[in-house]
PDB file of C-alpha atoms in Angstrom:
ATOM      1  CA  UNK G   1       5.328   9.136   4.179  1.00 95.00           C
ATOM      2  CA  UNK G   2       2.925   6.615   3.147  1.00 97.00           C
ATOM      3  CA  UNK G   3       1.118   4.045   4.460  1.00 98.00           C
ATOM      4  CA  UNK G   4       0.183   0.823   1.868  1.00 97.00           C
ATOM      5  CA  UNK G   5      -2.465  -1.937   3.233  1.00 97.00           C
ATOM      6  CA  UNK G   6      -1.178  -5.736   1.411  1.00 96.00           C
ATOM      7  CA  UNK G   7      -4.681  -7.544   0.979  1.00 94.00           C
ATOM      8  CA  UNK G   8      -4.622 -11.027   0.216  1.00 90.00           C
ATOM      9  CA  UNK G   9      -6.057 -14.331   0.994  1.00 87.00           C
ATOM     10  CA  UNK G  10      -2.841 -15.284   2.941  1.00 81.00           C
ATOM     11  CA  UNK G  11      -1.462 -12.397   4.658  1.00 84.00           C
ATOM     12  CA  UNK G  12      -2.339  -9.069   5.568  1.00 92.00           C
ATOM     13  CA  UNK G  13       0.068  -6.277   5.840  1.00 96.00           C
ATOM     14  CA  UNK G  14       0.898  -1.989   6.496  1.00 97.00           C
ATOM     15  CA  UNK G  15       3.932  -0.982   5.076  1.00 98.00           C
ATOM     16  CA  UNK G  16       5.534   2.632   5.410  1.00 98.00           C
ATOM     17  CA  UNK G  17       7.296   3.992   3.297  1.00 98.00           C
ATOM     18  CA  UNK G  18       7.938   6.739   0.362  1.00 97.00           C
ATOM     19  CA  UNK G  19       5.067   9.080  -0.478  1.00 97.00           C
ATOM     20  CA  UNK G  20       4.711   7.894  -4.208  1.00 96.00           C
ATOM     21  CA  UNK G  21       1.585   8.231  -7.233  1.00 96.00           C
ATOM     22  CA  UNK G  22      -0.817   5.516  -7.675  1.00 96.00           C
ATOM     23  CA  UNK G  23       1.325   4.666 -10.867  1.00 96.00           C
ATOM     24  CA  UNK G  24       4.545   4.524  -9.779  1.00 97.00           C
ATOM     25  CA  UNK G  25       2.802   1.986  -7.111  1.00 97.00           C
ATOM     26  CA  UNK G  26       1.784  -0.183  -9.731  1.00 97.00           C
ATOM     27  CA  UNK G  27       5.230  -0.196 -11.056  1.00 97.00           C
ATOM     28  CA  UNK G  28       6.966  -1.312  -8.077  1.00 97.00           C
ATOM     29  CA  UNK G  29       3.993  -3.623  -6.851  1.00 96.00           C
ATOM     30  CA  UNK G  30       4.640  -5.488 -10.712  1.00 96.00           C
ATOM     31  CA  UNK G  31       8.068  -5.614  -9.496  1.00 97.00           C
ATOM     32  CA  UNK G  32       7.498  -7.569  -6.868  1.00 96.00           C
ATOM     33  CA  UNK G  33       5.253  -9.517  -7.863  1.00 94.00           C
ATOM     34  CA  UNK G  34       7.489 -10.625 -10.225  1.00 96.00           C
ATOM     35  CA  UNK G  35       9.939 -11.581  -7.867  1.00 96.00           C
ATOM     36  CA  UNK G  36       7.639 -13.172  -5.538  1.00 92.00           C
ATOM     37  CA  UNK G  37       7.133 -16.798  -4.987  1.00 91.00           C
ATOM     38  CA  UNK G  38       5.413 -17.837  -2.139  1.00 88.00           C
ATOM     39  CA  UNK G  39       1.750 -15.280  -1.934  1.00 83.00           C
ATOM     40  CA  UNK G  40       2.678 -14.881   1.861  1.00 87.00           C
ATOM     41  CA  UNK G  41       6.390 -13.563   1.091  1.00 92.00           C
ATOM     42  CA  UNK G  42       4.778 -10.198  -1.045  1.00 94.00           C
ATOM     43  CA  UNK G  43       5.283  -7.856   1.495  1.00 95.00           C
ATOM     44  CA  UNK G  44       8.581  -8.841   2.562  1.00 96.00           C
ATOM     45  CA  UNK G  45       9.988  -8.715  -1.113  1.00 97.00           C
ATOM     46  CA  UNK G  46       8.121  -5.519  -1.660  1.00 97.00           C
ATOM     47  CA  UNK G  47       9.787  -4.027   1.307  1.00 98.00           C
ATOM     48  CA  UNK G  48      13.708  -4.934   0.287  1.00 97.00           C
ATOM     49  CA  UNK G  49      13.024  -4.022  -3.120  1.00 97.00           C
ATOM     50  CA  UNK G  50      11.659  -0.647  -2.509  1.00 98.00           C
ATOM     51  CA  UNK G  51      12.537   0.500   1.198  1.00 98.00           C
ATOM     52  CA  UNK G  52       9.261  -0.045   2.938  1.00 98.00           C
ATOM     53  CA  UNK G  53       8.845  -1.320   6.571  1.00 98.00           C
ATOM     54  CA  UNK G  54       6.455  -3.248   7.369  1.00 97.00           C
ATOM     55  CA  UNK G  55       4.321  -2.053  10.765  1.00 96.00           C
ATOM     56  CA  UNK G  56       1.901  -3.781  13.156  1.00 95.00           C
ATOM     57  CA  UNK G  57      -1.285  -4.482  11.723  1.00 93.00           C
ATOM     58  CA  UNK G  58      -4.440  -2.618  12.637  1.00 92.00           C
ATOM     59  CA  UNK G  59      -7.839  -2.508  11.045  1.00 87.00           C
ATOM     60  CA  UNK G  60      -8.092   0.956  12.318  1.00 93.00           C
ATOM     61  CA  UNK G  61      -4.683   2.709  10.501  1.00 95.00           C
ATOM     62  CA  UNK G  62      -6.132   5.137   7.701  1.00 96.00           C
ATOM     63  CA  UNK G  63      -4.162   4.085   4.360  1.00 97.00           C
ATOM     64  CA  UNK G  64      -3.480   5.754   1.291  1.00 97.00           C
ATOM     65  CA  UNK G  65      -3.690   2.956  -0.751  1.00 97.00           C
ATOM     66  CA  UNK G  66      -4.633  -0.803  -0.451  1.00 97.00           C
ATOM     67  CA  UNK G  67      -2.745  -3.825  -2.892  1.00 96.00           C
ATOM     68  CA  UNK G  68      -4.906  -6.180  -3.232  1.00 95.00           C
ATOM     69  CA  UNK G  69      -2.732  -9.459  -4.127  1.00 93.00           C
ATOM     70  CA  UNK G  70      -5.768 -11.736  -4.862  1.00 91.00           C
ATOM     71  CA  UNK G  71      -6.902  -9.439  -7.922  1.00 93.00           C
ATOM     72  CA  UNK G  72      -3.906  -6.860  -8.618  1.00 92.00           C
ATOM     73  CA  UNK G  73      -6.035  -4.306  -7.655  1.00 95.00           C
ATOM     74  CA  UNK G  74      -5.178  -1.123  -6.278  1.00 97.00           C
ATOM     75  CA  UNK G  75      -6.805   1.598  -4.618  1.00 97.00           C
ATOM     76  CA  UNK G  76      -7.389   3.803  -2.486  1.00 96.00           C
ATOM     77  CA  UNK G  77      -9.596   3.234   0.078  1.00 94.00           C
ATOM     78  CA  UNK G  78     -12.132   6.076   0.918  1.00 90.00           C
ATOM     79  CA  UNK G  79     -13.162   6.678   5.123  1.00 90.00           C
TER      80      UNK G  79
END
C-alpha cells in the first residue's frame, strides 16, 4: 500500500491505495485530471477511477508521494 498527499489551493487530501511507480502515477493522475471539473472534486474522481480511499487528513502521515494539483507536480516528499 501507498499513501498519495492531493496538494492544491482548494483541497487537501491522503489517499490509500495500490503501491504503484512514480510513472504509472502520472498516468492515472492525467487521467483524472482529465475527467475532473471542479479543482475540489480531484481526489474523489481519482479515487473511483483508480481504487483509492481517501483517509483523514494529517500533516503528520509520512507519504510516498505528493500531487500537487496547482502545478502538476509530483514528488516525493523527503522526511
Amino acid at each position: 500500500m501507498m499513501i498519495i498527499e492531493i496538494d492544491g489551493y482548494f483541497n487537501q487530501a491522503l489517499l490509500t491505495g495500490k503501491k504503484c511507480s512514480k510513472q504509472q502515477l502520472r498516468q492515472m493522475y492525467r487521467q483524472a485530471d482529465q475527467l475532473t471539473f471542479e479543482t475540489r472534486d480531484f481526489a474523489n474522481v481519482f479515487c473511483r477511477l483508480h481504487n483509492f480511499d481517501q483517509i483523514p487528513y494529517s500533516a503528520d502521515i509520512e507519504v510516498d508521494f505528493v500531487l500537487d494539483t496547482d502545478t502538476g507536480r509530483i514528488y516525493s516528499p523527503s522526511y
